Amino acid sequence: MSFDLSVIPNKNIVLAVTGGIAAYKSAILVRRLKDAGFNVRVVMTHGAQAFITPLTFQALSGNPVHTELLNPEAEAGMGHIELARWADLLLVAPASCDTLAKFAAGLADDLLSTLYLATKSPVWVAPAMNQQMWAAKATQRNLNTLVEDGVHVIMPDAGSQACGDVGLGRMPEPEDLARQVTQYFHRAQRAIAEKFGMLAGKHVVITAGPTREAMDPVRYISNHSTGKMGFALAAACYAAGAKVTLIAGPVSLDTPNGVRRINVTSAVKMLEISMQMLNEGCDIFIATAAVADYRVAEVAEHKIKKTGDELNISLIKNPDIVATIAQQQKRPFMVGFAAETRNVEQYAAGKLVAKKLDMIACNDVSRADIGFASDENAMIVFFAEQYHMQKRDLEKASKQEIAQQLVEAIHDALHHEIEPV
Ligand code: C5P
């Protein structure tokens, strides 16, 4: 999966320009932000308009410039609340002493200060002022307040100033500011990709729930599996960008959004559909199903009558679905589950090897607070030896959270350098 990190599409920046000689640099900043692919709308305080005209910013941003809070005409276009919601970032550059003070005090007597209070977006300020004003106790106090309030302060550069002084207070160059903004969105985008795009492009097949083995037309052998873990995994894999097919035994759960569900009843049918999925192309196979180990040797055609005091039914072994898939030549990455009541780790590690799995997640179902019907789970994950990966303890959490961590474990194993064995 690849993201184009060269430009950031469809991100909205409200660039607020306040009164200061550095306002001229903001004109170039608009250009640089547009070059990087951002949508830019400019807000100007009255002070800023003494240095540079709204027309300049209108021409550069391609959007009308916002200057007034109580202007019926402007509010009819994009009102201040709408503008506050539109912003993915409110960037105040240059930020004057007066603006910092207004923000720190929570005033709302002009468009920008109102916007600051009304937006949920991150707020960045790039203070630019005379070095003495920067060093003033009140300015530093206000900056501390803003940092405490979650505002990101871009530190001014040192150097010669328009007023003839030398010191801290120069606004960083537009290229530098644009780069910082772009990097911020790249980081955010990467974090989303890491969280939600880990399985992008993969086809994940998940077996879930119990199987039901018929005895006669009205009776069956089954177990208590609810399918919750498998369904939570299906949702997590879909959220991670995968195409997901859920082969579900009889459970009363809604199909997760975006997931293809194929209902089956018996273990034999579950295996048949699993093999079909392999032919369709499957990258990751996750076996959460509590498959009945045995099925009735001969299913009675008609309802079995209660004739004697005893009834003997002969059972034969069901196929092991996950082990069968793991034996195929073009096998997917195989994930198994093990529910144990004792020697949990030992049995699970044994199944990992015996069934030729890549990863196994096991839990202790003797614990009353987790497992089968519970909404929570706690698991230990083992990886096949060739991955050289440490086992992972997934502490007790909702099945959704456990599912997310299992997706991360699968992703990590898939991207782990497999050394030749
Ligand atoms: O039942 P057992 O502990 O052997 O299950 C371990 C793993 O094997 C689970 O992932 C389960 O879904 C899978 N399994 C299977 N077919 C079976 C039995 C178990 O796919 N017949």
Tab-separated table of C-alpha atoms and ligand atoms in Angstrom:
chain	number	residue	atom	x	y	z
A	1	MET	CA	0.000	0.000	0.000
A	2	SER	CA	1.410	3.360	-0.855
A	3	PHE	CA	0.406	6.861	-0.041
A	4	ASP	CA	1.344	9.803	-2.182
A	5	LEU	CA	3.157	11.886	0.339
A	6	SER	CA	4.206	14.579	-2.072
A	7	VAL	CA	0.951	16.518	-1.870
A	8	ILE	CA	-1.781	16.618	0.721
A	9	PRO	CA	-5.151	16.518	-0.979
A	10	ASN	CA	-8.288	18.124	0.406
A	11	LYS	CA	-6.954	19.584	3.593
A	12	ASN	CA	-8.224	23.006	4.542
A	13	ILE	CA	-6.115	25.686	6.102
A	14	VAL	CA	-7.428	28.931	7.468
A	15	LEU	CA	-4.476	31.290	7.395
A	16	ALA	CA	-5.040	34.217	9.732
A	17	VAL	CA	-2.902	37.255	9.079
A	18	THR	CA	-2.583	39.811	11.871
A	19	GLY	CA	-0.952	43.233	12.077
A	20	GLY	CA	2.796	43.133	11.646
A	21	ILE	CA	5.366	43.845	8.996
A	22	ALA	CA	5.850	40.057	8.541
A	23	ALA	CA	2.385	40.038	6.918
A	24	TYR	CA	4.115	40.448	3.558
A	25	LYS	CA	5.696	37.002	4.039
A	26	SER	CA	2.227	35.505	4.445
A	27	ALA	CA	1.450	36.265	0.804
A	28	ILE	CA	4.248	33.904	-0.201
A	29	LEU	CA	3.108	31.446	2.479
A	30	VAL	CA	-0.281	31.192	0.711
A	31	ARG	CA	1.539	30.294	-2.497
A	32	ARG	CA	3.621	27.641	-0.803
A	33	LEU	CA	0.610	26.095	0.938
A	34	LYS	CA	-1.311	26.034	-2.356
A	35	ASP	CA	1.719	24.433	-4.034
A	36	ALA	CA	1.630	21.694	-1.376
A	37	GLY	CA	-1.994	20.964	-2.298
A	38	PHE	CA	-3.860	22.674	0.552
A	39	ASN	CA	-7.090	24.620	0.203
A	40	VAL	CA	-6.429	28.012	1.759
A	41	ARG	CA	-8.807	30.650	3.043
A	42	VAL	CA	-7.393	33.833	4.512
A	43	VAL	CA	-8.685	35.781	7.491
A	44	MET	CA	-7.261	39.256	8.084
A	45	THR	CA	-7.496	41.437	11.161
A	46	HIS	CA	-7.908	45.199	10.739
A	47	GLY	CA	-4.268	45.612	11.784
A	48	ALA	CA	-3.105	43.307	8.999
A	49	GLN	CA	-4.898	45.405	6.392
A	50	ALA	CA	-2.668	48.358	7.286
A	51	PHE	CA	0.264	46.303	5.918
A	52	ILE	CA	-1.183	44.388	2.999
A	53	THR	CA	-4.488	44.369	1.149
A	54	PRO	CA	-7.159	41.662	1.157
A	55	LEU	CA	-7.053	41.740	-2.649
A	56	THR	CA	-3.537	40.297	-2.621
A	57	PHE	CA	-4.662	37.320	-0.559
A	58	GLN	CA	-7.837	36.886	-2.562
A	59	ALA	CA	-5.812	36.636	-5.761
A	60	LEU	CA	-3.277	34.235	-4.242
A	61	SER	CA	-5.686	31.960	-2.377
A	62	GLY	CA	-8.382	31.966	-5.041
A	63	ASN	CA	-10.966	32.564	-2.302
A	64	PRO	CA	-12.667	35.648	-0.870
A	65	VAL	CA	-10.823	37.038	2.149
A	66	HIS	CA	-12.636	37.134	5.492
A	67	THR	CA	-12.222	40.357	7.467
A	68	GLU	CA	-15.422	41.117	9.391
A	69	LEU	CA	-17.311	39.323	12.113
A	70	LEU	CA	-20.575	41.144	11.683
A	71	ASN	CA	-20.843	41.511	7.951
A	72	PRO	CA	-24.172	40.180	6.610
A	73	GLU	CA	-22.758	39.805	3.107
A	74	ALA	CA	-19.737	37.752	4.236
A	75	GLU	CA	-21.837	35.709	6.643
A	76	ALA	CA	-24.161	34.843	3.767
A	77	GLY	CA	-21.157	33.314	1.964
A	78	MET	CA	-19.168	31.308	4.464
A	79	GLY	CA	-20.096	32.449	7.963
A	80	HIS	CA	-17.583	32.413	10.796
A	81	ILE	CA	-18.950	29.186	12.306
A	82	GLU	CA	-18.846	27.467	8.942
A	83	LEU	CA	-15.286	28.701	8.456
A	84	ALA	CA	-14.368	27.374	11.917
A	85	ARG	CA	-15.742	23.950	10.933
A	86	TRP	CA	-14.099	24.041	7.479
A	87	ALA	CA	-10.606	24.403	8.938
A	88	ASP	CA	-8.344	21.377	9.383
A	89	LEU	CA	-5.786	23.799	10.765
A	90	LEU	CA	-5.983	27.412	11.908
A	91	LEU	CA	-2.580	28.922	11.239
A	92	VAL	CA	-2.015	32.420	12.580
A	93	ALA	CA	1.003	33.899	10.807
A	94	PRO	CA	2.144	36.411	11.754
A	95	ALA	CA	0.546	36.369	15.198
A	96	SER	CA	0.761	39.781	16.851
A	97	CYS	CA	1.056	40.458	20.585
A	98	ASP	CA	-2.484	41.732	20.547
A	99	THR	CA	-3.827	38.531	18.969
A	100	LEU	CA	-1.944	36.325	21.440
A	101	ALA	CA	-3.383	38.372	24.295
A	102	LYS	CA	-6.901	38.087	22.903
A	103	PHE	CA	-6.589	34.332	22.473
A	104	ALA	CA	-5.156	33.916	25.973
A	105	ALA	CA	-7.955	36.004	27.486
A	106	GLY	CA	-10.680	34.319	25.471
A	107	LEU	CA	-11.996	37.550	23.932
A	108	ALA	CA	-14.328	37.335	20.966
A	109	ASP	CA	-14.571	40.905	19.702
A	110	ASP	CA	-13.487	40.365	16.114
A	111	LEU	CA	-13.576	37.667	13.453
A	112	LEU	CA	-10.259	35.985	14.281
A	113	SER	CA	-10.685	35.816	18.061
A	114	THR	CA	-14.197	34.438	17.556
A	115	LEU	CA	-12.921	31.901	15.053
A	116	TYR	CA	-10.250	30.783	17.539
A	117	LEU	CA	-12.917	29.981	20.108
A	118	ALA	CA	-15.256	28.397	17.577
A	119	THR	CA	-12.905	25.966	15.865
A	120	LYS	CA	-12.166	22.387	16.877
A	121	SER	CA	-9.148	22.242	14.564
A	122	PRO	CA	-5.564	22.446	15.824
A	123	VAL	CA	-4.339	26.010	16.163
A	124	TRP	CA	-0.810	27.094	15.314
A	125	VAL	CA	0.564	30.547	15.976
A	126	ALA	CA	3.725	32.019	14.509
A	127	PRO	CA	4.441	35.074	16.688
A	128	ALA	CA	6.300	37.902	14.987
A	129	MET	CA	7.118	41.129	16.757
A	130	ASN	CA	9.817	43.417	18.054
A	131	GLN	CA	12.258	41.525	20.261
A	132	GLN	CA	11.397	43.630	23.321
A	133	MET	CA	7.675	42.928	22.866
A	134	TRP	CA	8.453	39.214	22.480
A	135	ALA	CA	10.448	39.222	25.710
A	136	ALA	CA	7.790	41.202	27.622
A	137	LYS	CA	6.419	39.346	30.630
A	138	ALA	CA	2.833	39.722	29.459
A	139	THR	CA	3.626	38.207	26.042
A	140	GLN	CA	5.450	35.261	27.602
A	141	ARG	CA	2.623	34.789	30.100
A	142	ASN	CA	0.081	34.724	27.271
A	143	LEU	CA	2.178	32.257	25.283
A	144	ASN	CA	2.383	29.935	28.276
A	145	THR	CA	-1.383	30.098	28.602
A	146	LEU	CA	-1.818	29.271	24.918
A	147	VAL	CA	0.557	26.313	25.135
A	148	GLU	CA	-1.414	25.068	28.137
A	149	ASP	CA	-4.572	25.451	26.065
A	150	GLY	CA	-3.084	23.182	23.384
A	151	VAL	CA	-1.948	25.791	20.875
A	152	HIS	CA	1.209	24.971	18.951
A	153	VAL	CA	3.664	27.867	18.993
A	154	ILE	CA	6.120	28.157	16.118
A	155	MET	CA	9.106	29.853	17.673
A	156	PRO	CA	10.270	33.037	16.006
A	157	ASP	CA	13.708	33.233	14.448
A	158	ALA	CA	16.431	35.526	15.728
A	159	GLY	CA	18.027	38.168	13.530
A	160	SER	CA	17.755	41.757	12.419
A	161	GLN	CA	14.273	43.225	12.606
A	162	ALA	CA	12.392	45.762	10.487
A	163	CYS	CA	12.531	48.227	13.391
A	164	GLY	CA	16.336	48.071	13.441
A	165	ASP	CA	16.584	45.865	16.542
A	166	VAL	CA	18.377	42.558	16.567
A	167	GLY	CA	16.900	39.594	18.459
A	168	LEU	CA	14.119	37.028	18.642
A	169	GLY	CA	10.874	37.937	16.919
A	170	ARG	CA	11.186	37.294	13.177
A	171	MET	CA	8.566	35.125	11.571
A	172	PRO	CA	10.168	32.019	10.014
A	173	GLU	CA	10.401	32.064	6.225
A	174	PRO	CA	7.251	30.973	4.322
A	175	GLU	CA	9.008	27.900	2.903
A	176	ASP	CA	9.887	26.787	6.413
A	177	LEU	CA	6.339	27.311	7.702
A	178	ALA	CA	4.812	25.495	4.723
A	179	ARG	CA	7.204	22.614	5.279
A	180	GLN	CA	6.253	22.341	8.954
A	181	VAL	CA	2.549	22.330	8.089
A	182	THR	CA	3.032	19.722	5.357
A	183	GLN	CA	5.065	17.513	7.681
A	184	TYR	CA	2.361	17.748	10.302
A	185	PHE	CA	-0.285	16.462	7.877
A	186	HIS	CA	2.049	13.774	6.575
A	187	ARG	CA	2.601	12.546	10.104
A	188	ALA	CA	-1.137	12.525	10.772
A	189	GLN	CA	-1.750	10.710	7.485
A	190	ARG	CA	0.903	8.125	8.264
A	191	ALA	CA	-0.568	7.549	11.720
A	192	ILE	CA	-3.950	6.879	10.103
A	193	ALA	CA	-2.348	4.532	7.552
A	194	GLU	CA	-0.560	2.698	10.309
A	195	LYS	CA	-3.712	2.361	12.304
A	196	PHE	CA	-6.300	1.732	9.645
A	197	GLY	CA	-4.487	0.773	6.483
A	198	MET	CA	-2.376	-2.089	7.772
A	199	LEU	CA	-4.114	-4.760	5.745
A	200	ALA	CA	-4.962	-2.698	2.680
A	201	GLY	CA	-5.125	-4.802	-0.481
A	202	LYS	CA	-5.342	-8.109	1.407
A	203	HIS	CA	-8.180	-10.625	1.232
A	204	VAL	CA	-8.846	-11.934	4.731
A	205	VAL	CA	-11.010	-15.011	5.247
A	206	ILE	CA	-12.320	-15.593	8.754
A	207	THR	CA	-14.199	-18.598	10.107
A	208	ALA	CA	-16.423	-17.753	13.067
A	209	GLY	CA	-19.000	-19.153	15.444
A	210	PRO	CA	-19.850	-22.761	16.161
A	211	THR	CA	-20.653	-25.458	13.650
A	212	ARG	CA	-23.827	-27.472	13.951
A	213	GLU	CA	-23.662	-31.203	13.268
A	214	ALA	CA	-27.032	-32.703	12.462
A	215	MET	CA	-28.241	-35.897	14.136
A	216	ASP	CA	-31.562	-35.994	12.368
A	217	PRO	CA	-33.775	-33.363	10.700
A	218	VAL	CA	-34.533	-31.663	14.051
A	219	ARG	CA	-31.528	-32.261	16.340
A	220	TYR	CA	-27.889	-31.321	16.271
A	221	ILE	CA	-24.617	-31.307	18.222
A	222	SER	CA	-23.005	-27.911	18.731
A	223	ASN	CA	-21.228	-25.699	21.272
A	224	HIS	CA	-21.554	-22.363	23.027
A	225	SER	CA	-19.445	-20.245	20.689
A	226	THR	CA	-21.111	-16.888	19.998
A	227	GLY	CA	-18.874	-15.787	17.125
A	228	LYS	CA	-18.137	-12.433	18.823
A	229	MET	CA	-14.342	-12.655	18.474
A	230	GLY	CA	-14.520	-13.591	14.787
A	231	PHE	CA	-17.019	-10.842	14.010
A	232	ALA	CA	-14.905	-8.277	15.910
A	233	LEU	CA	-11.887	-9.409	13.878
A	234	ALA	CA	-13.836	-9.114	10.632
A	235	ALA	CA	-14.709	-5.511	11.530
A	236	ALA	CA	-11.101	-4.730	12.536
A	237	CYS	CA	-9.674	-6.238	9.326
A	238	TYR	CA	-12.144	-4.256	7.230
A	239	ALA	CA	-11.211	-1.094	9.132
A	240	ALA	CA	-7.570	-1.963	8.384
A	241	GLY	CA	-8.343	-1.780	4.672
A	242	ALA	CA	-8.769	-5.486	3.897
A	243	LYS	CA	-11.402	-7.200	1.787
A	244	VAL	CA	-13.048	-9.519	4.294
A	245	THR	CA	-15.018	-12.735	3.853
A	246	LEU	CA	-16.617	-14.095	6.994
A	247	ILE	CA	-17.606	-17.753	6.928
A	248	ALA	CA	-20.062	-17.855	9.775
A	249	GLY	CA	-21.617	-20.763	11.584
A	250	PRO	CA	-25.063	-20.247	13.108
A	251	VAL	CA	-24.808	-17.109	15.299
A	252	SER	CA	-27.149	-14.237	16.004
A	253	LEU	CA	-24.824	-11.340	15.188
A	254	ASP	CA	-25.180	-8.584	12.612
A	255	THR	CA	-22.727	-8.681	9.734
A	256	PRO	CA	-20.057	-5.995	10.253
A	257	ASN	CA	-20.160	-3.130	7.799
A	258	GLY	CA	-18.360	-3.813	4.530
A	259	VAL	CA	-17.851	-7.528	5.216
A	260	ARG	CA	-18.992	-10.334	2.906
A	261	ARG	CA	-20.666	-13.043	4.948
A	262	ILE	CA	-21.267	-16.634	3.905
A	263	ASN	CA	-23.422	-18.621	6.309
A	264	VAL	CA	-22.677	-22.286	6.828
A	265	THR	CA	-23.920	-24.894	9.259
A	266	SER	CA	-21.618	-27.901	9.365
A	267	ALA	CA	-17.843	-28.252	9.586
A	268	VAL	CA	-17.770	-30.032	6.226
A	269	LYS	CA	-19.537	-27.085	4.579
A	270	MET	CA	-17.220	-24.630	6.370
A	271	LEU	CA	-14.231	-26.443	4.892
A	272	GLU	CA	-15.786	-26.530	1.413
A	273	ILE	CA	-16.358	-22.752	1.417
A	274	SER	CA	-12.879	-22.159	2.896
A	275	MET	CA	-11.315	-24.107	0.026
A	276	GLN	CA	-13.362	-22.069	-2.460
A	277	MET	CA	-11.987	-18.887	-0.862
A	278	LEU	CA	-8.472	-20.202	-1.309
A	279	ASN	CA	-9.143	-20.551	-5.030
A	280	GLU	CA	-10.533	-17.021	-5.107
A	281	GLY	CA	-7.245	-15.792	-3.667
A	282	CYS	CA	-6.803	-15.443	0.065
A	283	ASP	CA	-3.875	-13.708	1.782
A	284	ILE	CA	-4.739	-14.242	5.421
A	285	PHE	CA	-6.842	-17.020	6.895
A	286	ILE	CA	-8.080	-16.561	10.459
A	287	ALA	CA	-9.764	-19.519	12.115
A	288	THR	CA	-11.801	-18.347	15.084
A	289	ALA	CA	-14.555	-20.913	14.586
A	290	ALA	CA	-15.217	-23.431	17.315
A	291	VAL	CA	-15.517	-26.272	14.869
A	292	ALA	CA	-17.207	-29.393	16.214
A	293	ASP	CA	-14.500	-32.035	16.445
A	294	TYR	CA	-16.905	-34.827	15.553
A	295	ARG	CA	-20.015	-35.218	13.465
A	296	VAL	CA	-22.673	-37.873	13.471
A	297	ALA	CA	-21.564	-40.770	11.314
A	298	GLU	CA	-24.939	-41.308	9.768
A	299	VAL	CA	-27.496	-38.542	9.915
A	300	ALA	CA	-30.946	-40.088	10.306
A	301	GLU	CA	-33.274	-39.268	7.475
A	302	HIS	CA	-36.252	-39.011	9.824
A	303	LYS	CA	-36.615	-37.857	13.394
A	304	ILE	CA	-35.059	-40.406	15.760
A	305	LYS	CA	-37.777	-41.950	17.924
A	306	LYS	CA	-37.287	-42.527	21.661
A	307	THR	CA	-37.488	-46.259	21.725
A	308	GLY	CA	-35.039	-47.588	24.312
A	309	ASP	CA	-33.458	-46.319	27.552
A	310	GLU	CA	-30.199	-45.707	25.789
A	311	LEU	CA	-29.307	-44.176	22.484
A	312	ASN	CA	-25.921	-44.717	20.954
A	313	ILE	CA	-24.789	-42.436	18.251
A	314	SER	CA	-21.620	-43.051	16.413
A	315	LEU	CA	-19.453	-39.983	15.769
A	316	ILE	CA	-16.681	-39.570	13.263
A	317	LYS	CA	-13.939	-36.972	13.194
A	318	ASN	CA	-14.524	-33.733	11.359
A	319	PRO	CA	-11.846	-32.381	9.067
A	320	ASP	CA	-9.505	-29.875	10.676
A	321	ILE	CA	-10.240	-26.814	8.558
A	322	VAL	CA	-7.289	-24.632	9.515
A	323	ALA	CA	-4.807	-27.529	9.271
A	324	THR	CA	-6.201	-28.530	5.855
A	325	ILE	CA	-5.825	-25.001	4.495
A	326	ALA	CA	-2.319	-24.761	5.976
A	327	GLN	CA	-1.296	-27.863	4.040
A	328	GLN	CA	-2.203	-26.365	0.663
A	329	GLN	CA	0.620	-25.435	-1.620
A	330	LYS	CA	-0.334	-21.774	-2.055
A	331	ARG	CA	-1.243	-21.204	1.527
A	332	PRO	CA	-2.216	-17.885	3.062
A	333	PHE	CA	-0.810	-16.491	6.298
A	334	MET	CA	-2.500	-18.798	8.806
A	335	VAL	CA	-3.883	-17.639	12.140
A	336	GLY	CA	-5.397	-20.060	14.602
A	337	PHE	CA	-7.079	-19.726	17.952
A	338	ALA	CA	-6.853	-21.981	20.953
A	339	ALA	CA	-9.273	-21.958	23.837
A	340	GLU	CA	-7.849	-23.972	26.693
A	341	THR	CA	-8.729	-24.585	30.311
A	342	ARG	CA	-5.240	-25.564	31.529
A	343	ASN	CA	-1.618	-25.545	30.327
A	344	VAL	CA	-2.798	-22.809	27.986
A	345	GLU	CA	0.558	-21.712	26.585
A	346	GLN	CA	1.919	-25.213	26.221
A	347	TYR	CA	-1.107	-26.531	24.315
A	348	ALA	CA	-1.281	-23.451	22.132
A	349	ALA	CA	2.378	-23.646	21.198
A	350	GLY	CA	1.840	-27.315	20.345
A	351	LYS	CA	-1.108	-26.498	18.047
A	352	LEU	CA	0.914	-23.799	16.330
A	353	VAL	CA	3.420	-26.420	15.254
A	354	ALA	CA	1.018	-29.338	14.718
A	355	LYS	CA	-1.333	-27.350	12.477
A	356	LYS	CA	1.521	-25.545	10.711
A	357	LEU	CA	0.190	-22.107	11.648
A	358	ASP	CA	2.006	-18.786	11.363
A	359	MET	CA	0.392	-17.345	14.452
A	360	ILE	CA	-1.862	-18.555	17.238
A	361	ALA	CA	-3.877	-16.568	19.759
A	362	CYS	CA	-4.838	-18.462	22.862
A	363	ASN	CA	-6.958	-17.781	25.873
A	364	ASP	CA	-7.831	-19.428	29.132
A	365	VAL	CA	-11.543	-20.207	28.944
A	366	SER	CA	-11.565	-21.476	32.526
A	367	ARG	CA	-11.525	-17.809	33.529
A	368	ALA	CA	-15.128	-16.707	34.058
A	369	ASP	CA	-14.476	-13.091	33.022
A	370	ILE	CA	-13.232	-13.693	29.480
A	371	GLY	CA	-13.734	-15.962	26.511
A	372	PHE	CA	-16.769	-17.512	24.925
A	373	ALA	CA	-19.921	-15.464	25.617
A	374	SER	CA	-18.038	-12.570	27.237
A	375	ASP	CA	-17.594	-9.177	25.590
A	376	GLU	CA	-13.999	-9.130	26.812
A	377	ASN	CA	-11.003	-11.255	26.178
A	378	ALA	CA	-7.331	-11.582	27.101
A	379	MET	CA	-4.940	-13.501	24.888
A	380	ILE	CA	-1.396	-14.621	24.403
A	381	VAL	CA	-0.132	-14.615	20.829
A	382	PHE	CA	2.630	-16.904	19.568
A	383	PHE	CA	4.348	-16.687	16.208
A	384	ALA	CA	5.897	-19.536	14.236
A	385	GLU	CA	9.575	-19.925	14.934
A	386	GLN	CA	10.756	-18.622	11.571
A	387	TYR	CA	9.378	-15.130	12.370
A	388	HIS	CA	11.722	-14.770	15.348
A	389	MET	CA	9.043	-12.770	17.120
A	390	GLN	CA	8.422	-12.609	20.850
A	391	LYS	CA	5.092	-13.842	22.178
A	392	ARG	CA	2.636	-11.038	22.943
A	393	ASP	CA	0.417	-10.687	25.971
A	394	LEU	CA	-2.828	-8.944	25.079
A	395	GLU	CA	-4.237	-7.804	28.371
A	396	LYS	CA	-7.938	-8.033	29.186
A	397	ALA	CA	-9.861	-5.667	26.942
A	398	SER	CA	-12.998	-5.541	24.813
A	399	LYS	CA	-13.057	-8.015	21.942
A	400	GLN	CA	-12.888	-5.001	19.587
A	401	GLU	CA	-9.647	-3.815	21.171
A	402	ILE	CA	-8.210	-7.333	21.193
A	403	ALA	CA	-9.178	-7.648	17.507
A	404	GLN	CA	-7.305	-4.408	16.726
A	405	GLN	CA	-4.206	-5.724	18.492
A	406	LEU	CA	-4.441	-9.007	16.615
A	407	VAL	CA	-4.567	-7.067	13.340
A	408	GLU	CA	-1.392	-5.277	14.444
A	409	ALA	CA	0.243	-8.622	15.287
A	410	ILE	CA	-0.670	-10.031	11.857
A	411	HIS	CA	0.658	-6.898	10.173
A	412	ASP	CA	3.899	-7.019	12.144
A	413	ALA	CA	4.454	-10.688	11.321
A	414	LEU	CA	3.718	-10.088	7.630
A	415	HIS	CA	6.291	-7.326	7.539
A	416	HIS	CA	8.819	-9.144	9.627
A	417	GLU	CA	11.882	-10.228	7.781
A	418	ILE	CA	11.593	-13.983	7.542
A	419	GLU	CA	15.045	-15.470	7.740
A	420	PRO	CA	15.736	-18.536	5.649
A	421	VAL	CA	15.303	-21.707	7.654
B	1	C5P	O1	-10.226	-27.185	18.435
B	1	C5P	P1	-8.767	-26.745	18.415
B	1	C5P	O2	-8.276	-26.283	19.737
B	1	C5P	O3	-7.882	-27.722	17.734
B	1	C5P	O4	-8.783	-25.413	17.515
B	1	C5P	C1	-7.588	-24.733	17.227
B	1	C5P	C2	-7.738	-23.974	15.954
B	1	C5P	O5	-8.080	-24.865	14.904
B	1	C5P	C3	-8.826	-22.907	15.953
B	1	C5P	O6	-8.294	-21.835	15.224
B	1	C5P	C4	-9.977	-23.556	15.215
B	1	C5P	O7	-10.779	-22.606	14.535
B	1	C5P	C5	-9.261	-24.467	14.249
B	1	C5P	N1	-10.010	-25.681	13.924
B	1	C5P	C6	-10.427	-25.908	12.625
B	1	C5P	N2	-11.082	-27.065	12.313
B	1	C5P	C7	-11.331	-27.991	13.248
B	1	C5P	C8	-10.904	-27.788	14.559
B	1	C5P	C9	-10.257	-26.610	14.878
B	1	C5P	O8	-10.209	-25.054	11.753
B	1	C5P	N3	-11.969	-29.089	12.930
